[in-house]
Amino acid sequence: MSEKTAAEQLKEQLFLKRKNGRLTSDEAVLNKAQEYCEGYKDFLNCAKTEREAVKAAVKAAEEKGFKKFEYGKTYAAGDKVYINNRGKTLALAVIGKQPVENGVNITAAHIDSPRLDLKPNPLYEDVDLALFKTHYYGGIKKYQWTAVPLALHGVCVLKDGTVKEVSVGEKDNEPKFVINDLLPHLASEQVKRTLNEGIKGEELNVLIGSHPFKDDKGSELVKLNILKLLNEKYGVTEEDFLSAELEMVPAAKSCDIGFDRSLIGSYGQDDRVCAYPALTAVLEVENPENTALAILTDKEEIGSCGNTGLESDFLRFVIGDLAKMQNGDPTVALRRSRCLSADVNAGMDPTFQDVMERRNASLLNYGVVVTKYTGARGKSGTSDASAEYVAEIRSMLDKEGIVWQTGELGKVDIGGGGTVAMFIANMGVDVVDLGVPVLSMHAPFETTAKFDIYMCYRAMYEFMK
């Protein structure tokens, strides 16, 4: 074998190396990734809404010894607690050996995903068919939600405060729902619309039934029959829709993609593909040096607003309560804390490469993605992590043999997006985005790579432990 030239040796020392992680990892690692993602697929199937994700996370946490946090109680190093915020946001902490005032290691992921919410007064009948009116939540391509099986999830809260949980369409023997599209034979005017207007928001009407109440007198007999069925099962009347949170989501189950089973396809992977690693990582942490905190949050897809989003003071209050438990200063604790904002990035799609800048795009199977900044165009709506903090995370990943890459969310002038990072940075916390590359992001069925998901879990575990 010929010796390497001086140029080849220098390139080896100086050039950035990007390699497919499936080529550089041994079979043991690949098998662990495969095994880990079986649990992830189960989580996707049982946690299609933020409420369901919190419920599943609490169950898993309690099985691992986590207890509900009691304000005013003193906790010792190694104790495990959780704080449930209105059933939509969850914080899980493992108390560290160091005082909380010395800083907390935070992973923050969101558990809401784009979907169709029912309007407050959704039920109507037309041409002897019953339908629900919807209001889409988050950024979607509306045409993607037609002619696919849908399931109904959420809660109805009755006037007396009784909470009725609703889930219809997930089991094989349950009915599904659908938004119908116009047949191509009659769509000559529809196809003249722009792609964005191909289906309009007010056309996202969900078909829910056609059988009329058995009475040949009166109107809206199909609607009446639907309400009769709902009343018999859940005790609701039409007025109870006013105090309900009901969501239409794709009814499809998560599954392996590809002959080689290296990929996962499912609804809701943005951002449960990062939430699950954050959850499972904190559940495995034992006796960390600094307190480990994973927060699974709501409302990211619409700006992190409201009292269950991270624009609220919930995270500030959580760290404050933990610090005050030890008579520490919450503000000092925040300033000394570090965070991985666990959110996805856009993976390079071979069919749509023109929207990406190849040198700074993330690739499937190249590991977890460190995204220094997000935002739109001129970095609008981002925190832009410091070089010092990125170097710290980079050093940790390399030391632990975690395969990672960097990425931007498309070409500079094309678009962009935001994460919860900026809201956490506003509290004085060092934060950088770290997550999994996704294909078909925000579609009813998204694709990720098992290898990247496992590397995301490993990164979060090493960071929090």
Short mmCIF file of N, CA and C in Angstrom, two decimals, residues 242-391:
data_model
loop_
_atom_site.label_atom_id
_atom_site.label_comp_id
_atom_site.label_asym_id
_atom_site.label_seq_id
_atom_site.Cartn_x
_atom_site.Cartn_y
_atom_site.Cartn_z
N LEU A 242 -68.27 23.28 23.97
CA LEU A 242 -67.71 24.59 24.30
C LEU A 242 -66.58 24.48 25.32
N SER A 243 -66.60 23.45 26.14
CA SER A 243 -65.53 23.24 27.12
C SER A 243 -64.82 21.92 26.85
N ALA A 244 -64.45 21.73 25.59
CA ALA A 244 -63.75 20.51 25.18
C ALA A 244 -62.46 20.87 24.46
N GLU A 245 -61.51 19.96 24.51
CA GLU A 245 -60.30 20.05 23.68
C GLU A 245 -60.21 18.75 22.91
N LEU A 246 -60.69 18.79 21.66
CA LEU A 246 -60.75 17.60 20.82
C LEU A 246 -59.91 17.82 19.57
N GLU A 247 -59.11 16.83 19.24
CA GLU A 247 -58.14 16.95 18.16
C GLU A 247 -58.30 15.81 17.17
N MET A 248 -58.25 16.13 15.90
CA MET A 248 -58.19 15.13 14.85
C MET A 248 -56.73 14.89 14.47
N VAL A 249 -56.31 13.63 14.54
CA VAL A 249 -54.95 13.26 14.19
C VAL A 249 -54.99 12.06 13.25
N PRO A 250 -53.93 11.81 12.49
CA PRO A 250 -53.92 10.63 11.62
C PRO A 250 -54.08 9.34 12.43
N ALA A 251 -54.85 8.42 11.87
CA ALA A 251 -55.12 7.17 12.57
C ALA A 251 -54.04 6.12 12.34
N ALA A 252 -53.09 6.38 11.45
CA ALA A 252 -52.06 5.39 11.12
C ALA A 252 -51.13 5.14 12.30
N LYS A 253 -50.65 3.92 12.43
CA LYS A 253 -49.69 3.53 13.46
C LYS A 253 -48.26 3.81 12.98
N SER A 254 -47.35 3.94 13.93
CA SER A 254 -45.93 4.05 13.56
C SER A 254 -45.47 2.72 12.98
N CYS A 255 -44.46 2.78 12.13
CA CYS A 255 -43.99 1.55 11.48
C CYS A 255 -42.56 1.73 10.98
N ASP A 256 -41.91 0.61 10.69
CA ASP A 256 -40.61 0.66 10.05
C ASP A 256 -40.78 1.06 8.59
N ILE A 257 -39.80 1.78 8.07
CA ILE A 257 -39.79 2.18 6.67
C ILE A 257 -38.55 1.60 6.00
N GLY A 258 -38.73 1.06 4.80
CA GLY A 258 -37.60 0.54 4.02
C GLY A 258 -37.43 -0.96 4.17
N PHE A 259 -36.88 -1.58 3.13
CA PHE A 259 -36.60 -3.01 3.17
C PHE A 259 -35.67 -3.36 4.32
N ASP A 260 -34.76 -2.44 4.65
CA ASP A 260 -33.77 -2.69 5.69
C ASP A 260 -34.25 -2.29 7.09
N ARG A 261 -35.46 -1.76 7.20
CA ARG A 261 -36.05 -1.36 8.48
C ARG A 261 -35.19 -0.35 9.25
N SER A 262 -34.48 0.49 8.53
CA SER A 262 -33.58 1.45 9.18
C SER A 262 -34.28 2.76 9.55
N LEU A 263 -35.50 2.96 9.06
CA LEU A 263 -36.21 4.22 9.25
C LEU A 263 -37.54 3.98 9.97
N ILE A 264 -38.11 5.07 10.50
CA ILE A 264 -39.42 5.01 11.15
C ILE A 264 -40.34 6.03 10.51
N GLY A 265 -41.57 5.60 10.23
CA GLY A 265 -42.59 6.51 9.72
C GLY A 265 -43.71 6.62 10.72
N SER A 266 -44.17 7.85 10.97
CA SER A 266 -45.24 8.04 11.94
C SER A 266 -45.72 9.48 11.91
N TYR A 267 -46.93 9.67 12.44
CA TYR A 267 -47.40 11.02 12.75
C TYR A 267 -46.73 11.50 14.04
N GLY A 268 -46.48 12.81 14.15
CA GLY A 268 -46.09 13.42 15.41
C GLY A 268 -44.64 13.28 15.80
N GLN A 269 -43.76 12.96 14.87
CA GLN A 269 -42.35 12.82 15.23
C GLN A 269 -41.69 14.16 15.54
N ASP A 270 -42.22 15.24 14.99
CA ASP A 270 -41.84 16.58 15.43
C ASP A 270 -42.81 16.97 16.55
N ASP A 271 -42.46 16.86 17.83
CA ASP A 271 -41.10 16.69 18.28
C ASP A 271 -40.98 15.52 19.25
N ARG A 272 -41.87 14.55 19.10
CA ARG A 272 -41.81 13.42 20.03
C ARG A 272 -40.58 12.56 19.75
N VAL A 273 -39.95 12.76 18.60
CA VAL A 273 -38.71 12.05 18.31
C VAL A 273 -37.57 12.56 19.20
N CYS A 274 -37.72 13.75 19.76
CA CYS A 274 -36.76 14.27 20.75
C CYS A 274 -37.32 14.14 22.17
N ALA A 275 -38.64 14.22 22.30
CA ALA A 275 -39.25 14.11 23.63
C ALA A 275 -39.02 12.73 24.23
N TYR A 276 -39.12 11.70 23.40
CA TYR A 276 -38.92 10.35 23.92
C TYR A 276 -37.49 10.13 24.39
N PRO A 277 -36.46 10.51 23.63
CA PRO A 277 -35.10 10.42 24.16
C PRO A 277 -34.88 11.24 25.43
N ALA A 278 -35.48 12.44 25.50
CA ALA A 278 -35.33 13.26 26.71
C ALA A 278 -35.96 12.54 27.90
N LEU A 279 -37.14 11.96 27.69
CA LEU A 279 -37.83 11.24 28.75
C LEU A 279 -37.03 10.01 29.20
N THR A 280 -36.68 9.16 28.25
CA THR A 280 -35.99 7.92 28.62
C THR A 280 -34.62 8.19 29.21
N ALA A 281 -33.97 9.27 28.78
CA ALA A 281 -32.66 9.60 29.33
C ALA A 281 -32.76 10.00 30.80
N VAL A 282 -33.70 10.89 31.12
CA VAL A 282 -33.81 11.33 32.52
C VAL A 282 -34.28 10.18 33.42
N LEU A 283 -35.04 9.25 32.87
CA LEU A 283 -35.48 8.10 33.66
C LEU A 283 -34.33 7.18 34.03
N GLU A 284 -33.25 7.24 33.25
CA GLU A 284 -32.09 6.37 33.50
C GLU A 284 -31.02 7.05 34.36
N VAL A 285 -31.13 8.34 34.58
CA VAL A 285 -30.11 9.07 35.34
C VAL A 285 -30.17 8.69 36.81
N GLU A 286 -29.01 8.41 37.39
CA GLU A 286 -28.90 8.08 38.81
C GLU A 286 -27.82 8.95 39.45
N ASN A 287 -28.15 9.64 40.53
CA ASN A 287 -27.18 10.42 41.31
C ASN A 287 -26.29 11.32 40.46
N PRO A 288 -26.86 12.23 39.69
CA PRO A 288 -26.05 13.13 38.87
C PRO A 288 -25.29 14.14 39.72
N GLU A 289 -24.23 14.69 39.16
CA GLU A 289 -23.48 15.73 39.88
C GLU A 289 -24.34 16.97 40.04
N ASN A 290 -24.88 17.47 38.93
CA ASN A 290 -25.84 18.57 38.96
C ASN A 290 -27.24 18.02 38.71
N THR A 291 -28.23 18.70 39.24
CA THR A 291 -29.62 18.25 39.05
C THR A 291 -29.94 18.13 37.56
N ALA A 292 -30.52 17.00 37.19
CA ALA A 292 -30.94 16.75 35.81
C ALA A 292 -32.42 17.05 35.69
N LEU A 293 -32.79 17.79 34.66
CA LEU A 293 -34.19 18.20 34.49
C LEU A 293 -34.59 18.03 33.03
N ALA A 294 -35.62 17.24 32.80
CA ALA A 294 -36.21 17.13 31.46
C ALA A 294 -37.58 17.78 31.49
N ILE A 295 -37.86 18.63 30.53
CA ILE A 295 -39.16 19.28 30.47
C ILE A 295 -39.79 18.98 29.12
N LEU A 296 -40.99 18.43 29.16
CA LEU A 296 -41.78 18.11 27.96
C LEU A 296 -42.90 19.12 27.89
N THR A 297 -42.89 19.96 26.88
CA THR A 297 -43.72 21.16 26.90
C THR A 297 -44.73 21.20 25.76
N ASP A 298 -45.73 22.01 25.95
CA ASP A 298 -46.85 22.18 25.03
C ASP A 298 -46.69 23.47 24.23
N LYS A 299 -47.49 23.63 23.20
CA LYS A 299 -47.72 24.87 22.46
C LYS A 299 -46.55 25.38 21.61
N GLU A 300 -45.49 24.57 21.43
CA GLU A 300 -44.36 25.05 20.64
C GLU A 300 -44.76 25.37 19.21
N GLU A 301 -45.66 24.56 18.66
CA GLU A 301 -46.03 24.73 17.25
C GLU A 301 -46.79 26.02 16.98
N ILE A 302 -47.27 26.69 18.02
CA ILE A 302 -47.97 27.96 17.82
C ILE A 302 -47.30 29.10 18.59
N GLY A 303 -45.99 28.92 18.88
CA GLY A 303 -45.23 30.01 19.48
C GLY A 303 -44.93 29.86 20.95
N SER A 304 -45.19 28.68 21.52
CA SER A 304 -44.90 28.41 22.94
C SER A 304 -45.67 29.32 23.89
N CYS A 305 -46.83 29.79 23.44
CA CYS A 305 -47.62 30.73 24.23
C CYS A 305 -48.47 29.98 25.26
N GLY A 306 -49.14 30.76 26.13
CA GLY A 306 -50.04 30.17 27.11
C GLY A 306 -49.31 29.65 28.33
N ASN A 307 -50.10 29.22 29.33
CA ASN A 307 -49.49 28.79 30.59
C ASN A 307 -48.92 27.38 30.55
N THR A 308 -49.04 26.68 29.41
CA THR A 308 -48.38 25.38 29.26
C THR A 308 -47.27 25.42 28.22
N GLY A 309 -46.99 26.60 27.68
CA GLY A 309 -45.89 26.77 26.74
C GLY A 309 -44.67 27.34 27.45
N LEU A 310 -43.50 27.26 26.80
CA LEU A 310 -42.27 27.70 27.45
C LEU A 310 -42.05 29.21 27.37
N GLU A 311 -42.96 29.94 26.74
CA GLU A 311 -42.89 31.39 26.85
C GLU A 311 -43.43 31.83 28.23
N SER A 312 -44.14 30.92 28.90
CA SER A 312 -44.62 31.19 30.25
C SER A 312 -43.45 31.07 31.23
N ASP A 313 -43.74 31.26 32.50
CA ASP A 313 -42.71 31.17 33.54
C ASP A 313 -42.65 29.78 34.18
N PHE A 314 -43.24 28.79 33.55
CA PHE A 314 -43.29 27.46 34.17
C PHE A 314 -41.89 26.94 34.49
N LEU A 315 -40.97 26.97 33.53
CA LEU A 315 -39.62 26.47 33.76
C LEU A 315 -38.93 27.30 34.85
N ARG A 316 -39.13 28.60 34.81
CA ARG A 316 -38.55 29.47 35.84
C ARG A 316 -39.07 29.07 37.23
N PHE A 317 -40.38 28.78 37.31
CA PHE A 317 -40.96 28.39 38.59
C PHE A 317 -40.43 27.04 39.05
N VAL A 318 -40.26 26.10 38.13
CA VAL A 318 -39.77 24.77 38.49
C VAL A 318 -38.38 24.86 39.09
N ILE A 319 -37.48 25.55 38.40
CA ILE A 319 -36.12 25.68 38.91
C ILE A 319 -36.11 26.51 40.19
N GLY A 320 -36.99 27.51 40.26
CA GLY A 320 -37.10 28.30 41.48
C GLY A 320 -37.53 27.46 42.67
N ASP A 321 -38.53 26.60 42.47
CA ASP A 321 -39.00 25.74 43.56
C ASP A 321 -37.91 24.77 44.00
N LEU A 322 -37.15 24.23 43.04
CA LEU A 322 -36.06 23.31 43.38
C LEU A 322 -34.96 24.03 44.14
N ALA A 323 -34.65 25.26 43.71
CA ALA A 323 -33.59 26.02 44.39
C ALA A 323 -34.01 26.43 45.79
N LYS A 324 -35.24 26.92 45.92
CA LYS A 324 -35.72 27.38 47.24
C LYS A 324 -35.84 26.23 48.23
N MET A 325 -36.03 25.03 47.71
CA MET A 325 -36.06 23.84 48.58
C MET A 325 -34.77 23.73 49.38
N GLN A 326 -33.67 24.22 48.79
CA GLN A 326 -32.36 24.17 49.44
C GLN A 326 -31.92 25.56 49.93
N ASN A 327 -32.90 26.47 50.02
CA ASN A 327 -32.60 27.86 50.40
C ASN A 327 -31.63 28.53 49.42
N GLY A 328 -31.70 28.12 48.16
CA GLY A 328 -30.86 28.71 47.13
C GLY A 328 -31.56 29.84 46.40
N ASP A 329 -30.79 30.56 45.59
CA ASP A 329 -31.30 31.70 44.82
C ASP A 329 -31.72 31.21 43.43
N PRO A 330 -33.03 31.29 43.08
CA PRO A 330 -33.49 30.81 41.76
C PRO A 330 -32.81 31.52 40.59
N THR A 331 -32.56 32.82 40.73
CA THR A 331 -31.95 33.57 39.63
C THR A 331 -30.53 33.09 39.37
N VAL A 332 -29.77 32.86 40.44
CA VAL A 332 -28.41 32.35 40.29
C VAL A 332 -28.44 30.96 39.67
N ALA A 333 -29.40 30.12 40.09
CA ALA A 333 -29.53 28.77 39.54
C ALA A 333 -29.74 28.81 38.04
N LEU A 334 -30.59 29.71 37.58
CA LEU A 334 -30.84 29.83 36.14
C LEU A 334 -29.59 30.27 35.39
N ARG A 335 -28.89 31.27 35.91
CA ARG A 335 -27.70 31.79 35.22
C ARG A 335 -26.60 30.75 35.10
N ARG A 336 -26.59 29.79 36.01
CA ARG A 336 -25.55 28.76 36.00
C ARG A 336 -26.01 27.48 35.30
N SER A 337 -27.22 27.48 34.77
CA SER A 337 -27.77 26.28 34.15
C SER A 337 -27.39 26.18 32.68
N ARG A 338 -27.51 24.96 32.16
CA ARG A 338 -27.24 24.67 30.75
C ARG A 338 -28.43 23.91 30.18
N CYS A 339 -28.65 24.06 28.88
CA CYS A 339 -29.82 23.41 28.29
C CYS A 339 -29.52 22.89 26.89
N LEU A 340 -30.08 21.72 26.60
CA LEU A 340 -30.21 21.24 25.23
C LEU A 340 -31.67 21.41 24.83
N SER A 341 -31.92 22.31 23.90
CA SER A 341 -33.26 22.47 23.36
C SER A 341 -33.46 21.35 22.36
N ALA A 342 -34.21 20.35 22.77
CA ALA A 342 -34.30 19.11 21.99
C ALA A 342 -35.38 19.25 20.93
N ASP A 343 -34.98 19.68 19.75
CA ASP A 343 -35.95 19.85 18.66
C ASP A 343 -35.34 19.38 17.35
N VAL A 344 -36.20 19.10 16.39
CA VAL A 344 -35.80 18.49 15.13
C VAL A 344 -35.21 19.52 14.16
N ASN A 345 -34.57 19.00 13.15
CA ASN A 345 -34.11 19.80 12.02
C ASN A 345 -34.60 19.13 10.74
N ALA A 346 -34.55 19.88 9.65
CA ALA A 346 -35.00 19.34 8.36
C ALA A 346 -33.89 18.48 7.75
N GLY A 347 -34.20 17.20 7.54
CA GLY A 347 -33.24 16.33 6.88
C GLY A 347 -33.20 16.59 5.38
N MET A 348 -32.04 16.34 4.78
CA MET A 348 -31.88 16.51 3.34
C MET A 348 -32.69 15.45 2.60
N ASP A 349 -33.65 15.90 1.80
CA ASP A 349 -34.47 15.00 0.99
C ASP A 349 -33.90 14.99 -0.43
N PRO A 350 -33.54 13.82 -0.97
CA PRO A 350 -32.95 13.78 -2.30
C PRO A 350 -33.84 14.37 -3.39
N THR A 351 -35.15 14.39 -3.17
CA THR A 351 -36.08 14.91 -4.17
C THR A 351 -36.19 16.43 -4.12
N PHE A 352 -35.91 17.03 -2.97
CA PHE A 352 -36.11 18.47 -2.80
C PHE A 352 -34.83 19.14 -2.29
N GLN A 353 -33.72 18.87 -2.94
CA GLN A 353 -32.44 19.39 -2.49
C GLN A 353 -32.29 20.89 -2.73
N ASP A 354 -33.09 21.44 -3.63
CA ASP A 354 -32.89 22.84 -4.03
C ASP A 354 -33.18 23.82 -2.89
N VAL A 355 -33.91 23.42 -1.85
CA VAL A 355 -34.21 24.34 -0.74
C VAL A 355 -33.14 24.27 0.35
N MET A 356 -32.19 23.37 0.21
CA MET A 356 -31.15 23.18 1.23
C MET A 356 -29.80 23.68 0.71
N GLU A 357 -28.97 24.13 1.64
CA GLU A 357 -27.59 24.47 1.32
C GLU A 357 -26.75 23.29 1.79
N ARG A 358 -26.26 22.51 0.85
CA ARG A 358 -25.76 21.18 1.11
C ARG A 358 -24.68 21.11 2.19
N ARG A 359 -23.80 22.07 2.23
CA ARG A 359 -22.70 22.03 3.20
C ARG A 359 -23.21 22.18 4.64
N ASN A 360 -24.39 22.76 4.79
CA ASN A 360 -24.92 23.02 6.12
C ASN A 360 -26.29 22.38 6.33
N ALA A 361 -26.52 21.28 5.63
CA ALA A 361 -27.78 20.54 5.78
C ALA A 361 -27.52 19.25 6.55
N SER A 362 -28.49 18.82 7.32
CA SER A 362 -28.35 17.57 8.08
C SER A 362 -28.83 16.40 7.23
N LEU A 363 -28.18 15.25 7.42
CA LEU A 363 -28.47 14.05 6.64
C LEU A 363 -28.94 12.93 7.57
N LEU A 364 -29.86 12.13 7.11
CA LEU A 364 -30.30 10.98 7.88
C LEU A 364 -29.15 9.98 8.03
N ASN A 365 -29.05 9.42 9.23
CA ASN A 365 -28.04 8.43 9.60
C ASN A 365 -26.66 9.04 9.85
N TYR A 366 -26.57 10.37 9.89
CA TYR A 366 -25.30 11.02 10.21
C TYR A 366 -25.26 11.47 11.66
N GLY A 367 -26.23 11.02 12.46
CA GLY A 367 -26.22 11.29 13.88
C GLY A 367 -27.10 12.44 14.29
N VAL A 368 -27.06 12.75 15.58
CA VAL A 368 -27.87 13.82 16.15
C VAL A 368 -27.36 15.17 15.61
N VAL A 369 -28.29 16.12 15.44
CA VAL A 369 -27.95 17.40 14.81
C VAL A 369 -27.82 18.49 15.88
N VAL A 370 -26.68 19.15 15.89
CA VAL A 370 -26.50 20.35 16.72
C VAL A 370 -26.80 21.55 15.83
N THR A 371 -27.81 22.33 16.19
CA THR A 371 -28.21 23.50 15.41
C THR A 371 -27.90 24.76 16.22
N LYS A 372 -26.84 25.46 15.82
CA LYS A 372 -26.38 26.62 16.59
C LYS A 372 -27.44 27.71 16.66
N TYR A 373 -28.18 27.89 15.58
CA TYR A 373 -29.27 28.88 15.55
C TYR A 373 -30.32 28.40 14.58
N THR A 374 -31.54 28.85 14.80
CA THR A 374 -32.63 28.59 13.85
C THR A 374 -33.09 29.93 13.30
N GLY A 375 -34.35 30.25 13.45
CA GLY A 375 -34.84 31.56 13.00
C GLY A 375 -35.15 31.59 11.52
N ALA A 376 -35.59 32.75 11.06
CA ALA A 376 -35.94 32.95 9.66
C ALA A 376 -35.06 34.04 9.06
N ARG A 377 -34.58 33.77 7.88
CA ARG A 377 -33.78 34.74 7.13
C ARG A 377 -32.66 35.33 7.97
N GLY A 378 -32.78 36.55 8.44
CA GLY A 378 -31.70 37.16 9.22
C GLY A 378 -31.65 36.70 10.65
N LYS A 379 -31.82 35.40 10.90
CA LYS A 379 -31.79 34.79 12.23
C LYS A 379 -32.91 35.31 13.13
N SER A 380 -34.01 35.75 12.54
CA SER A 380 -35.13 36.25 13.33
C SER A 380 -35.75 35.14 14.16
N GLY A 381 -35.92 35.39 15.46
CA GLY A 381 -36.56 34.43 16.34
C GLY A 381 -35.67 33.28 16.76
N THR A 382 -34.40 33.59 17.08
CA THR A 382 -33.50 32.54 17.54
C THR A 382 -32.63 33.09 18.66
N SER A 383 -31.99 32.18 19.39
CA SER A 383 -31.10 32.62 20.48
C SER A 383 -29.64 32.67 20.03
N ASP A 384 -29.28 31.89 19.01
CA ASP A 384 -27.91 31.80 18.49
C ASP A 384 -26.92 31.48 19.62
N ALA A 385 -26.69 30.21 19.85
CA ALA A 385 -25.83 29.75 20.95
C ALA A 385 -24.42 30.31 20.80
N SER A 386 -23.77 30.55 21.92
CA SER A 386 -22.40 31.08 21.90
C SER A 386 -21.42 30.02 21.42
N ALA A 387 -20.31 30.47 20.84
CA ALA A 387 -19.27 29.55 20.38
C ALA A 387 -18.73 28.73 21.54
N GLU A 388 -18.61 29.37 22.72
CA GLU A 388 -18.07 28.67 23.88
C GLU A 388 -18.97 27.49 24.29
N TYR A 389 -20.28 27.72 24.25
CA TYR A 389 -21.20 26.65 24.67
C TYR A 389 -21.26 25.54 23.63
N VAL A 390 -21.24 25.91 22.35
CA VAL A 390 -21.21 24.89 21.30
C VAL A 390 -19.96 24.02 21.43
N ALA A 391 -18.83 24.65 21.74
CA ALA A 391 -17.59 23.89 21.92
C ALA A 391 -17.71 22.93 23.10
#
